[in-house]
Coordinates of C-alpha atoms in Angstrom, one line a residue:
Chain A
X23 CA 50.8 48.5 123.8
X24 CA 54.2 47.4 125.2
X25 CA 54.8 44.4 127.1
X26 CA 58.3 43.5 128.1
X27 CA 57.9 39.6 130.0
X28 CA 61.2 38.2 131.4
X29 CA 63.5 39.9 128.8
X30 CA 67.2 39.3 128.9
X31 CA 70.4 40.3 126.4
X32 CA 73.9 39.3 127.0
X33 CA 76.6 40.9 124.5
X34 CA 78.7 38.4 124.8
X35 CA 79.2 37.4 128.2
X36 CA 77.9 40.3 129.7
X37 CA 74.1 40.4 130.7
X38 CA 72.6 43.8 129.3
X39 CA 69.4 43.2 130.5
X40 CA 68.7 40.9 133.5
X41 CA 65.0 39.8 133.3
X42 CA 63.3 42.7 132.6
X43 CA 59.4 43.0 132.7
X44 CA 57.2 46.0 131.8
X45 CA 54.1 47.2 130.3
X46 CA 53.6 50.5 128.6
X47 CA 50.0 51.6 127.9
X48 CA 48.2 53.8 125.3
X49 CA 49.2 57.8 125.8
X50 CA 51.4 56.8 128.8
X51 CA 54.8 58.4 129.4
X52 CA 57.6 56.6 130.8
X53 CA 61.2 57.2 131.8
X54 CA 64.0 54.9 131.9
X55 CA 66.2 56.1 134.6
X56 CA 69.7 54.6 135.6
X57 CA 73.3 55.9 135.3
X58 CA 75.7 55.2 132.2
X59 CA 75.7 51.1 131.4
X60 CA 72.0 50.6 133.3
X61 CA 70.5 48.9 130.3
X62 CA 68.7 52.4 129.3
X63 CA 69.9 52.3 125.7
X64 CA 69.5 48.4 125.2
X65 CA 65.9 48.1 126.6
X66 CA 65.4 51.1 123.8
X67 CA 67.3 48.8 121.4
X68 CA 65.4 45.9 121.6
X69 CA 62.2 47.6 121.6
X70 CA 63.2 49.3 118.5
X71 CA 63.6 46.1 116.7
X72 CA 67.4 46.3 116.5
X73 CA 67.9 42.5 117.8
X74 CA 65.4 40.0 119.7
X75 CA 66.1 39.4 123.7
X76 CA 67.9 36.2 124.0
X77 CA 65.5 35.5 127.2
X78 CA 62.0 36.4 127.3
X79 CA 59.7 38.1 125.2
X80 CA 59.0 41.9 123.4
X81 CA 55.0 41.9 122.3
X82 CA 54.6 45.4 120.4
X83 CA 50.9 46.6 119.9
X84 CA 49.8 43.6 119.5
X85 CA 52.6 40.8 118.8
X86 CA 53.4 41.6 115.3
X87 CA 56.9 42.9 115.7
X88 CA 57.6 43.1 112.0
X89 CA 54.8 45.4 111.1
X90 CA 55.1 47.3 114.5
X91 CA 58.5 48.8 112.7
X92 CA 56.5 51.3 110.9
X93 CA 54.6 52.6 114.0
X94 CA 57.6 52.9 116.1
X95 CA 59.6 56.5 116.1
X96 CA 63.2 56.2 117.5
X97 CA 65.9 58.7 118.5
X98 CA 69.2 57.2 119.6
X99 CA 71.3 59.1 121.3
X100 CA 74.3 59.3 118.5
X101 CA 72.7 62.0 115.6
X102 CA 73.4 60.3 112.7
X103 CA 72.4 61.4 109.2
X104 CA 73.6 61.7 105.8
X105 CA 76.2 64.4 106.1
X106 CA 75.5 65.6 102.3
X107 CA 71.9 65.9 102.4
X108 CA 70.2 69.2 103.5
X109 CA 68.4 68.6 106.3
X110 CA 65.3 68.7 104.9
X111 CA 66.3 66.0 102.2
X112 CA 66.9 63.7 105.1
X113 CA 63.9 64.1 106.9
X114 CA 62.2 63.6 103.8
X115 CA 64.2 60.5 103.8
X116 CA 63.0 58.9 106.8
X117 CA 59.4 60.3 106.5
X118 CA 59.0 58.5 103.0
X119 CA 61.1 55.4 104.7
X120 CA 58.1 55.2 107.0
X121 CA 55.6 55.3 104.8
X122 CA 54.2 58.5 104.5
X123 CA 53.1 60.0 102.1
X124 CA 54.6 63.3 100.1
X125 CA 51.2 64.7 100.4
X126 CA 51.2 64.0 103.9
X127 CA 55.0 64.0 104.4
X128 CA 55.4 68.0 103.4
X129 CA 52.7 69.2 105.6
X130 CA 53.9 68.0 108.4
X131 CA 57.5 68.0 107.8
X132 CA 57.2 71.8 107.7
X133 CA 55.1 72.3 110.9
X134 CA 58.1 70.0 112.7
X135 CA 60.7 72.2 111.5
X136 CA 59.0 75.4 112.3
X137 CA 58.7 73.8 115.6
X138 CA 62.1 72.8 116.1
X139 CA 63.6 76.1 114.9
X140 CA 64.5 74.7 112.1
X141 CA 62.7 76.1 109.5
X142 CA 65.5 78.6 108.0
X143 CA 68.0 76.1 107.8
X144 CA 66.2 73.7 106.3
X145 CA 68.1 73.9 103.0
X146 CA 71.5 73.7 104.4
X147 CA 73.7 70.3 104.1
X148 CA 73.8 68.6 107.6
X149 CA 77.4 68.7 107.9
X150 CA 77.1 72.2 108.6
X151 CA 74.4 71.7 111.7
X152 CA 75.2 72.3 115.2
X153 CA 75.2 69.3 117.2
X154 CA 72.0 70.9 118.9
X155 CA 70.5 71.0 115.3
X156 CA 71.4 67.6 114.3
X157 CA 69.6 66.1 117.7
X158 CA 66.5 68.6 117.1
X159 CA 66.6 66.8 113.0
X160 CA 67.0 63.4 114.6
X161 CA 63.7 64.4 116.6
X162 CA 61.8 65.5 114.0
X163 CA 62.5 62.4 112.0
X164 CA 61.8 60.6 115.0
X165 CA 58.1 62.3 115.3
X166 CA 57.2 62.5 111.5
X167 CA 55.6 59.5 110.8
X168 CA 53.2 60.3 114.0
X169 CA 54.8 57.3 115.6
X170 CA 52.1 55.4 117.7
X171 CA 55.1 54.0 120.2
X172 CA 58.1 56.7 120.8
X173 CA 61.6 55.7 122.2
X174 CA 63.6 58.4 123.0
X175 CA 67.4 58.1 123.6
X176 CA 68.5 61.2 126.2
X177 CA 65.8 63.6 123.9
X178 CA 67.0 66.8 125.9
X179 CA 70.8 66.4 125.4
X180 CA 72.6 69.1 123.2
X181 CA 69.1 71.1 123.5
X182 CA 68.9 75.0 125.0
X183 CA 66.2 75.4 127.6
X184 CA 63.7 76.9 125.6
X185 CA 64.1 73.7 123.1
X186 CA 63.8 71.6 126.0
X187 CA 60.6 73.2 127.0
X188 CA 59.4 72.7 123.4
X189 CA 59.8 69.1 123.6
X190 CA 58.5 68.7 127.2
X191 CA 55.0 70.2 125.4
X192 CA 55.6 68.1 122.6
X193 CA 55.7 64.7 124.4
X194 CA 53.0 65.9 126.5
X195 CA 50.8 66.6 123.2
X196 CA 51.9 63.4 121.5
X197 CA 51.0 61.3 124.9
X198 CA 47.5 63.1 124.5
X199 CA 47.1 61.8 121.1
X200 CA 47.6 58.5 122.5
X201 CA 51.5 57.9 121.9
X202 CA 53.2 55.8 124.0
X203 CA 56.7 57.2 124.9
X204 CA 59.3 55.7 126.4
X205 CA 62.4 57.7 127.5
X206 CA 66.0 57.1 128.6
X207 CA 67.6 59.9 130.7
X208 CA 69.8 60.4 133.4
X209 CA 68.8 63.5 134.1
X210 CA 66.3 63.5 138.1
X211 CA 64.3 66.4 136.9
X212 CA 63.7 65.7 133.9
X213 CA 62.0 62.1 134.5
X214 CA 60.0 63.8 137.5
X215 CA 58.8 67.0 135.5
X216 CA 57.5 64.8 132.4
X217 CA 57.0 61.2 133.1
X218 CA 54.0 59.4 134.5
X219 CA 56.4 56.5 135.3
X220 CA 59.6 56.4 136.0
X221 CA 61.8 53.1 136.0
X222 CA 64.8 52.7 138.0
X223 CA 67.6 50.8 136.0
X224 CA 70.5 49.5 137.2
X225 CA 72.6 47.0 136.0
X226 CA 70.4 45.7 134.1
X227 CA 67.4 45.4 135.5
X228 CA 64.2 47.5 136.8
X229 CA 65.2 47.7 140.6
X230 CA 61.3 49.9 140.8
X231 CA 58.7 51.4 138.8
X232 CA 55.9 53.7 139.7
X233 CA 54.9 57.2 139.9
X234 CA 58.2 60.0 140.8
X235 CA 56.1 61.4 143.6
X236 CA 55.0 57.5 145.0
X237 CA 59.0 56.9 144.7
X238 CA 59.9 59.9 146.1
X239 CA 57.4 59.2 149.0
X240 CA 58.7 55.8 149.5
X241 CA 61.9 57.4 151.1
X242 CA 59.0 58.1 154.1
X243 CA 60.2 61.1 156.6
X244 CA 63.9 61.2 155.2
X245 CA 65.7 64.2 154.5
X246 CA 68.9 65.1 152.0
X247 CA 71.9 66.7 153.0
X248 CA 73.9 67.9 150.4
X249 CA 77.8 68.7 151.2
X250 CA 79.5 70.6 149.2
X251 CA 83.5 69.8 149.8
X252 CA 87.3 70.6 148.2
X253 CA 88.5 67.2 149.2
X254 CA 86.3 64.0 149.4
X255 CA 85.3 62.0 152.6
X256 CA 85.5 58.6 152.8
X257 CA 81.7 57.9 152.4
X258 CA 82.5 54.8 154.9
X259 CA 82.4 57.4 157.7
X260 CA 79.9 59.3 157.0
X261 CA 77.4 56.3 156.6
X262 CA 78.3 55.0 160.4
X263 CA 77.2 58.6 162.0
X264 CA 73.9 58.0 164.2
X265 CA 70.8 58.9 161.9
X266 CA 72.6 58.9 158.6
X267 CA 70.8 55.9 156.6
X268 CA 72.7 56.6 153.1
X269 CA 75.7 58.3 151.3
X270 CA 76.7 58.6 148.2
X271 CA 78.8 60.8 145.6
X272 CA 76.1 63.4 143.9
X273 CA 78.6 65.2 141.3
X274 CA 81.9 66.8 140.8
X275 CA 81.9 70.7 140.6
X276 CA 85.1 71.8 139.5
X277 CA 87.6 71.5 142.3
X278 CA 84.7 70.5 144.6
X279 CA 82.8 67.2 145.7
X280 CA 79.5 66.8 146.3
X281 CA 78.1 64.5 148.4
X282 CA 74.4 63.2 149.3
X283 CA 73.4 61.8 152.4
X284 CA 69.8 60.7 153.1
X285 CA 69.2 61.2 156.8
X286 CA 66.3 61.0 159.3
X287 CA 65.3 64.3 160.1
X288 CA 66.2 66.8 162.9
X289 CA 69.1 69.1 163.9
X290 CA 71.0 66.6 165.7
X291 CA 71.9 64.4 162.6
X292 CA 73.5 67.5 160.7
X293 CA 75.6 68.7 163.4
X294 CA 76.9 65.1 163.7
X295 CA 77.8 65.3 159.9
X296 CA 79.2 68.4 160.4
X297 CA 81.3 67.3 163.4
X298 CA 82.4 64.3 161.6
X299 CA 83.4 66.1 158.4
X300 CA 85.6 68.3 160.4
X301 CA 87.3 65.6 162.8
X302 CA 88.0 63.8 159.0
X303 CA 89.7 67.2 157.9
X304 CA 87.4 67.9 155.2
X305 CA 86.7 71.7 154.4
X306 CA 83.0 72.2 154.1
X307 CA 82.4 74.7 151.3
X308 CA 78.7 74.4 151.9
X309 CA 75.6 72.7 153.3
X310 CA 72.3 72.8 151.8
X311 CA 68.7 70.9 153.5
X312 CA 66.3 69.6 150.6
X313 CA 63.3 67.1 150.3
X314 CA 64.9 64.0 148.7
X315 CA 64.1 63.7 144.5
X316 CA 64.2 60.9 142.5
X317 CA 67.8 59.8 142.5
X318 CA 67.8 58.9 146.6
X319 CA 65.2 56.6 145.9
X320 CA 68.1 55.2 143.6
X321 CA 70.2 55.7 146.3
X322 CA 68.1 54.5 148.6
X323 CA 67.7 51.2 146.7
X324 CA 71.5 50.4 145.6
X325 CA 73.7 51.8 148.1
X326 CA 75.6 53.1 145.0
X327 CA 77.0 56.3 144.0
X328 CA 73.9 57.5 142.1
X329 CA 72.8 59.1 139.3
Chain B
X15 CA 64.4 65.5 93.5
X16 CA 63.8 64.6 97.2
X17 CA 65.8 61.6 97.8
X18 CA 62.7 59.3 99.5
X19 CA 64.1 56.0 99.0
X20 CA 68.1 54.5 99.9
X21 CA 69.0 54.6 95.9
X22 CA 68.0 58.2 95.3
X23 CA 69.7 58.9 98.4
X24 CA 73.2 57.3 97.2
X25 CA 72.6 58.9 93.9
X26 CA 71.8 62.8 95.6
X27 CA 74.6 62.1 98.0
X28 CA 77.2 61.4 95.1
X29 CA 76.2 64.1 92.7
X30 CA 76.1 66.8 95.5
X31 CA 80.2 66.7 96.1
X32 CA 81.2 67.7 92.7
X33 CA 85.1 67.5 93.2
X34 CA 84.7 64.1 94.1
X35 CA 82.5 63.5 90.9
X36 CA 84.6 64.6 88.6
X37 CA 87.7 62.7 90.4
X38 CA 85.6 59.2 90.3
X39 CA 84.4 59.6 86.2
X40 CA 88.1 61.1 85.2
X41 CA 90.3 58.9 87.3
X42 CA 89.3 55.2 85.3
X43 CA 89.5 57.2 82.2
X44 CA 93.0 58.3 83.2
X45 CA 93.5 54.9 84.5
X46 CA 92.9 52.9 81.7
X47 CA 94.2 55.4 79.5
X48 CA 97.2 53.2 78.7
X49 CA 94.8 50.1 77.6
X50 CA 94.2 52.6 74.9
X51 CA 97.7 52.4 73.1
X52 CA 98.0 51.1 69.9
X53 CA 100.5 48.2 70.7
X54 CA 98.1 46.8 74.0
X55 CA 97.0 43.6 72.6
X56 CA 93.3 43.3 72.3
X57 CA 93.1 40.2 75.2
X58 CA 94.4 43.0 77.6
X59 CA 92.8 45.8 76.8
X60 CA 89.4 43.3 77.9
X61 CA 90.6 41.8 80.6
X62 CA 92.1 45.3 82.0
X63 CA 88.5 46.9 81.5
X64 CA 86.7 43.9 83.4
X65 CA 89.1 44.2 86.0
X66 CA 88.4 48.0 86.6
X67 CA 84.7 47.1 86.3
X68 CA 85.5 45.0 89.2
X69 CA 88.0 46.8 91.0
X70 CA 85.5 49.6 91.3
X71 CA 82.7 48.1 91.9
X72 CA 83.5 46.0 94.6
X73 CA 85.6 48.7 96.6
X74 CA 83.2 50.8 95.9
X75 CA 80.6 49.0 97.2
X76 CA 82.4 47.3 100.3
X77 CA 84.0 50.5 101.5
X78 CA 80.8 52.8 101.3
X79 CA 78.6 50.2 103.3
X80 CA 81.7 50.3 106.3
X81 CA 81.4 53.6 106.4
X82 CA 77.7 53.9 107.0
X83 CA 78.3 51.0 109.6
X84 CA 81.0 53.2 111.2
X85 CA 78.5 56.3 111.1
X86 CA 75.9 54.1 112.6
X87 CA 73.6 54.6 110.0
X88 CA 72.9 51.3 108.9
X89 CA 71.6 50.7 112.6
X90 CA 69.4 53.9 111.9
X91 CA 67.9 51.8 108.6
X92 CA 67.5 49.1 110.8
X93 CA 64.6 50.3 112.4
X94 CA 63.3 51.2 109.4
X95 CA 59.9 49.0 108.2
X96 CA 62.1 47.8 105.0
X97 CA 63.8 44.6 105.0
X98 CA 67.0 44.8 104.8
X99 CA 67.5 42.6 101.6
X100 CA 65.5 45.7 100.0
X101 CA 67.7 48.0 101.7
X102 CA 70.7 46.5 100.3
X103 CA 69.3 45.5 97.2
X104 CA 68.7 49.7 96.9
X105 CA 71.9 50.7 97.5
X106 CA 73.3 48.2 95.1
X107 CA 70.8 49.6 92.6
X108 CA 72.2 53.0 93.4
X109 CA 75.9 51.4 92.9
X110 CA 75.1 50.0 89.5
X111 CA 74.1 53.1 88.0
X112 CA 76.9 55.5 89.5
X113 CA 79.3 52.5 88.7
X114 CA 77.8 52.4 85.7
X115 CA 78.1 56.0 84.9
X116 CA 81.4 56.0 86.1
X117 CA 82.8 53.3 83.7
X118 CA 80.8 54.1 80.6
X119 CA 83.3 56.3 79.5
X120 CA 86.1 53.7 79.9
X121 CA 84.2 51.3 78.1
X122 CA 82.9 53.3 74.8
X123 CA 86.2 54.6 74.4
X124 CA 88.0 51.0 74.9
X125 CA 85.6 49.5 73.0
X126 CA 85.4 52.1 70.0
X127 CA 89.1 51.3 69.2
X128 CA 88.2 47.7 68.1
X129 CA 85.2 49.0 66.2
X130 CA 82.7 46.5 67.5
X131 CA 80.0 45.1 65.1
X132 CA 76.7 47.2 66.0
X133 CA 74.8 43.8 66.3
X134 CA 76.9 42.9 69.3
X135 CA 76.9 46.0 71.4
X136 CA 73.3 44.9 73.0
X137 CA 75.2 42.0 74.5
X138 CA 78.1 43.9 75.4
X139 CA 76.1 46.6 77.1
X140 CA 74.4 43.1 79.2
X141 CA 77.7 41.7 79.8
X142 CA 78.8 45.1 81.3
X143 CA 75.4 45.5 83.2
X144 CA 75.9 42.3 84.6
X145 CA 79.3 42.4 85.6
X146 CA 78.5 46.1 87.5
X147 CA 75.8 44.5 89.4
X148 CA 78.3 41.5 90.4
X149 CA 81.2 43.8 91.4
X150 CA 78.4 45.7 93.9
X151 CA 77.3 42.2 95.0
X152 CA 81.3 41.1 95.7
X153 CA 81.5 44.6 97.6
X154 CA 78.8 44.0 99.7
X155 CA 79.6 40.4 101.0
X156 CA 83.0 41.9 101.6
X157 CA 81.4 44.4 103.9
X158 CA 79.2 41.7 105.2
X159 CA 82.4 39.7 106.9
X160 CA 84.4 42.5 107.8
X161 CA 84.6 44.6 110.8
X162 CA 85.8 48.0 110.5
X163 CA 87.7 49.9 107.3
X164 CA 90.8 48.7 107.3
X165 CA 89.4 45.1 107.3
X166 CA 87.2 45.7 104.4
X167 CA 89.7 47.4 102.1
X168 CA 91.7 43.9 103.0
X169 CA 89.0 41.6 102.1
X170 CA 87.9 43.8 99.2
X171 CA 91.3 43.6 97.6
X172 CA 91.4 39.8 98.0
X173 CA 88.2 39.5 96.5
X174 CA 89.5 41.8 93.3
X175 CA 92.6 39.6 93.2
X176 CA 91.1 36.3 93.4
X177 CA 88.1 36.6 91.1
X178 CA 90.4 39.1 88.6
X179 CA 92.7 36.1 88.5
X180 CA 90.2 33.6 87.9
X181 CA 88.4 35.9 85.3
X182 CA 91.3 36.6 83.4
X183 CA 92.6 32.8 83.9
X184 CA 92.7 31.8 80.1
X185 CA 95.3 34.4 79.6
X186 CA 97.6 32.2 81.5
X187 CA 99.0 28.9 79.8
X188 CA 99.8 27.8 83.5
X189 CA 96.2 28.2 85.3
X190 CA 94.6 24.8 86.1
X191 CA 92.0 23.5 84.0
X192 CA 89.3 23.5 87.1
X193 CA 90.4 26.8 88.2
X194 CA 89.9 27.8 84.4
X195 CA 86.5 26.7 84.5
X196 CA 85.4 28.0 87.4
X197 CA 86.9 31.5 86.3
X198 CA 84.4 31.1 83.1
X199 CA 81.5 31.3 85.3
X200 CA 82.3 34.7 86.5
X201 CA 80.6 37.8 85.0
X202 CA 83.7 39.5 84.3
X203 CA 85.3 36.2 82.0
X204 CA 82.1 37.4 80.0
X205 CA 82.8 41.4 79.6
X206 CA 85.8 40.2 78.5
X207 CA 84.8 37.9 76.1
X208 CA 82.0 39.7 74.9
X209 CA 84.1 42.8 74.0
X210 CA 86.3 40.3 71.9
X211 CA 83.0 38.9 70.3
X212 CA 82.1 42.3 69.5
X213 CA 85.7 43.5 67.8
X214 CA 84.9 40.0 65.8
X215 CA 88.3 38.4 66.8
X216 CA 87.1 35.6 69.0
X217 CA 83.9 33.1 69.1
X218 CA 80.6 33.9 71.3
X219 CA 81.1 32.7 75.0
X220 CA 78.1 31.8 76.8
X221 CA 77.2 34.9 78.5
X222 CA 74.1 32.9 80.2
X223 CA 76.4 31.5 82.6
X224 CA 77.8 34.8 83.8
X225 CA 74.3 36.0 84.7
X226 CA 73.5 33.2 86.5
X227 CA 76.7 33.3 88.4
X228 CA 76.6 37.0 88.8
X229 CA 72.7 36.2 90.1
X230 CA 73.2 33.9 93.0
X231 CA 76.4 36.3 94.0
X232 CA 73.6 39.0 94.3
X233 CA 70.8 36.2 96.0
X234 CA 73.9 35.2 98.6
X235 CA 74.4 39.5 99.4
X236 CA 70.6 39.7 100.1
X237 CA 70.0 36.6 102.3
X238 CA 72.7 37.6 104.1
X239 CA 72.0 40.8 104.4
X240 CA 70.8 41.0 108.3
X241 CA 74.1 40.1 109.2
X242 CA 74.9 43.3 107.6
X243 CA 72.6 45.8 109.4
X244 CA 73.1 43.4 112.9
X245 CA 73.5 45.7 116.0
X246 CA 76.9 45.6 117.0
X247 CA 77.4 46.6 120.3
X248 CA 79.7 49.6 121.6

């Protein structure tokens, strides 16, 4: 359904994408996953139509890009919509842009916006949605037309759990129907929890792609060690103890750091980082022992600061 | 109505904020209210109403399509299965008739006060038609070069300068005779002319030349239109 050969954009001097190759079948569901500036947002882009690659070539069900247009359904991740329609008026818009029907278009229109929660605000102007509102419109303008290829810009951001959830079953239903759906996150859990694929971006290009738990299992016997700190290590140090193959900067928590180190197991490695974060001065606000997700095999593979 | 195409959309969108209606039909009239005096010589109460035509039009026109690049919608229509020469050609549709709601007013009252020959308001009306549709047109390739608002409302106002100038060349004894002709081309040189025509104080022009001009202003808007709904990156 998707097949990405050899594809490259530059804006301007800068290579977006770097060769990147992919295929995307019937029903499947795959995640882009890479940190701010991978090339998430541009692979969706291109495959929405916005601009051919400058290297390589985009074949959409088929090789007809130009008709594809109307089978594709896109979210980006800025909500945009006409501020003075209601938001039913604009997802009547888009649904009628597509090609469907007003038959067809009311029907289902009001099933999506029962579905997003949506339903009693249908009638009120845009301007005076939430943000969380105005991505769950932008979704179900996205999913109207029953798009047969999805692309799907961070679809969880500004949503509540429960929302979240919703869409998870959603995706899952549209993937059943035989929807292709390709996502862009940053967020670990949510690639592992819905994709059948996940992609590793990073500058650029597609460093891996396969299954979460393949990837996952890829990192063989190794074990994460996250440190919870007030003032950061140099992550120099901590990569030279004995047993310690990677380490990298996992998040900032308020006033605190925390790190990730990928180690081979066994008690010996973690006193080590323990010593070695005291003789450094550090003050260790906590320790935690975990199996190793999605973003150490990122780790694993760049040496970077991760996800 | 459910707005299911970019026209009806424009036209919801406009009628919806009703302060701002009232402010864009009452501020030409008040406006041009002074063409309206008895001592304004008939050449400038014309020329003043094609230059509004144009003046509004072509901000109008440029300014609005900026602002739905700045809002990122135009990259939303995009990936729409339209072309975007229909996409723009829709929007200018929907500028025509709010333009040309807009300036209607204007251009009864202005033309009532020369008591124009009933035969001759059908050609009027065209001239006026026209000459919205070209304004829209100039709007849109100014939005096509420029980069953000402040660039547009530059280019726009040289565009409204320039072709004013031209349009309203024969007023001046001083105006070259090429620059002359080529301002006789223009759309507006015709809704000038044609509201003269129909007040009976000056010969028909050739109105035929105004609607082709005004015609491959539109053509040059829609080939060009990709440019317009281009991704830009950042």
């Amino acid at each position: 359904m998707v097949v990405l050969d050899g594809t490259s954009k530059f804006y301007g001097k800068v290579k977006a994408l770097d060769g990147v190759s992919l295929q995307v079948g019937k029903g499947e569901i795959l995640a882009l996953l890479g940190p701010n500036g991978s090339g998430k947002s541009t692979l969706l882009c291109l495959l929405a139509g916005l601009f051919p690659p400058d290297e390589g070539r985009v074949v959409l069900f088929g090789d007809n890009r130009g008709s594809a247009r109307g089978r594709i359904g896109v979210l980006f991740d800025h909500a945009t919509h006409w501020e003075r329609l209601t938001g039913y008026e604009n997802a009547w818009f888009f649904a009628r842009s597509y090609g469907l029907s007003s038959q067809k278009a009311r029907p289902r229109l009001d099933d999506l916006f029962r579905w997003a929660g949506l339903w009693e605000k249908r009638d009120e102007l845009v301007s005076t949605y939430s943000y969380g509102m105005r991505r769950k419109l932008a979704l179900v303008e996205a999913l109207a037309h029953r798009p047969g290829l999805l692309l799907l810009d961070e679809p969880s951001m500004g949503l509540d759990y429960v929302s979240r959830l919703a869409l998870y079953t959603l995706l899952e239903q549209e993937a059943e129907r035989g929807t292709a759906v390709i996502l862009a996150t940053s967020d670990v859990h949510e690639a592992a929890l819905l994709a059948r694929r996940v992609a590793l971006m990073c500058r650029g290009r597609i460093l891996v792609a396969g299954e979460p738990a393949a990837l996952v299992a890829s990192l063989e016997a190794l074990t994460r060690i996250e440190l919870r700190l007030v003032v950061p290590l140099p992550l120099a140090s901590l990569r030279q103890i004995e047993g310690v193959e990677e380490a990298g900067l996992d998040r900032q928590e308020g006033d605190s750091v925390c790190l990730r180190l990928l180690v081979r197991p066994g008690r010996e490695v973690l006193a080590r980082v323990v010593n070695e974060v005291v003789k450094q001065g550090g003050i260790l606000q906590g320790i935690e022992v975990r199996a190793p997700n999605l973003g150490d095999v990122f780790l694993r593979l760049t040496g970077e600061e991760g996800l | 109505m459910l707005p299911g195409r970019l026209w009806q959309e424009e036209i919801v969108a406009n009628l919806r904020g009703r302060k701002a209606l009232a402010i864009k039909v009452l501020l030409p009239l008040i406006l041009l209210s002074p063409l309206m005096l008895d001592r304004v010589p008939a050449h400038v109460r014309s020329v003043g109403l094609a230059g509004a035509v144009l003046f509004v039009g072509t901000f109008g026109s440029a300014v609005g399509l900026v602002r739905l690049r700045e809002d990122k919608m135009l990259e939303r229509l995009a990936v729409l299965p339209q072309s975007s020469a229909r996409l723009l050609g829709e929007y200018i549709l929907a500028g025509v008739l709010f333009d040309g709601f807009q300036m209607l007013v204007p251009l009864v009252a202005v033309a009532i006060l020369g008591g124009p020959a009933p035969l001759r308001i059908p050609g009027l009306v065209a001239c006026y038609l026209v000459a919205v549709v070209t304004a829209n047109a100039l709007g849109a390739l100014a939005a096509l070069v420029a980069s953000s608002s402040g660039e547009v409302h530059l280019y726009a106002a040289l565009i409204v300068l320039v072709v004013g100038g031209l349009s309203a060349g024969d007023l001046a004894a001083s105006v070259p005779g090429p620059l002359e002709a080529l301002g006789s081309l223009l759309p507006f040189h015709h809704l000038s002319g044609a509201l003269l025509y129909a007040w009976g104080i000056a010969p028909p022009g050739r109105p035929v030349l105004g609607v082709f001009s005004g015609a491959i202003l539109l053509f040059a808007a829609l080939l060009l239109s990709p440019r317009l709904f281009r991704f830009r990156s950042g």
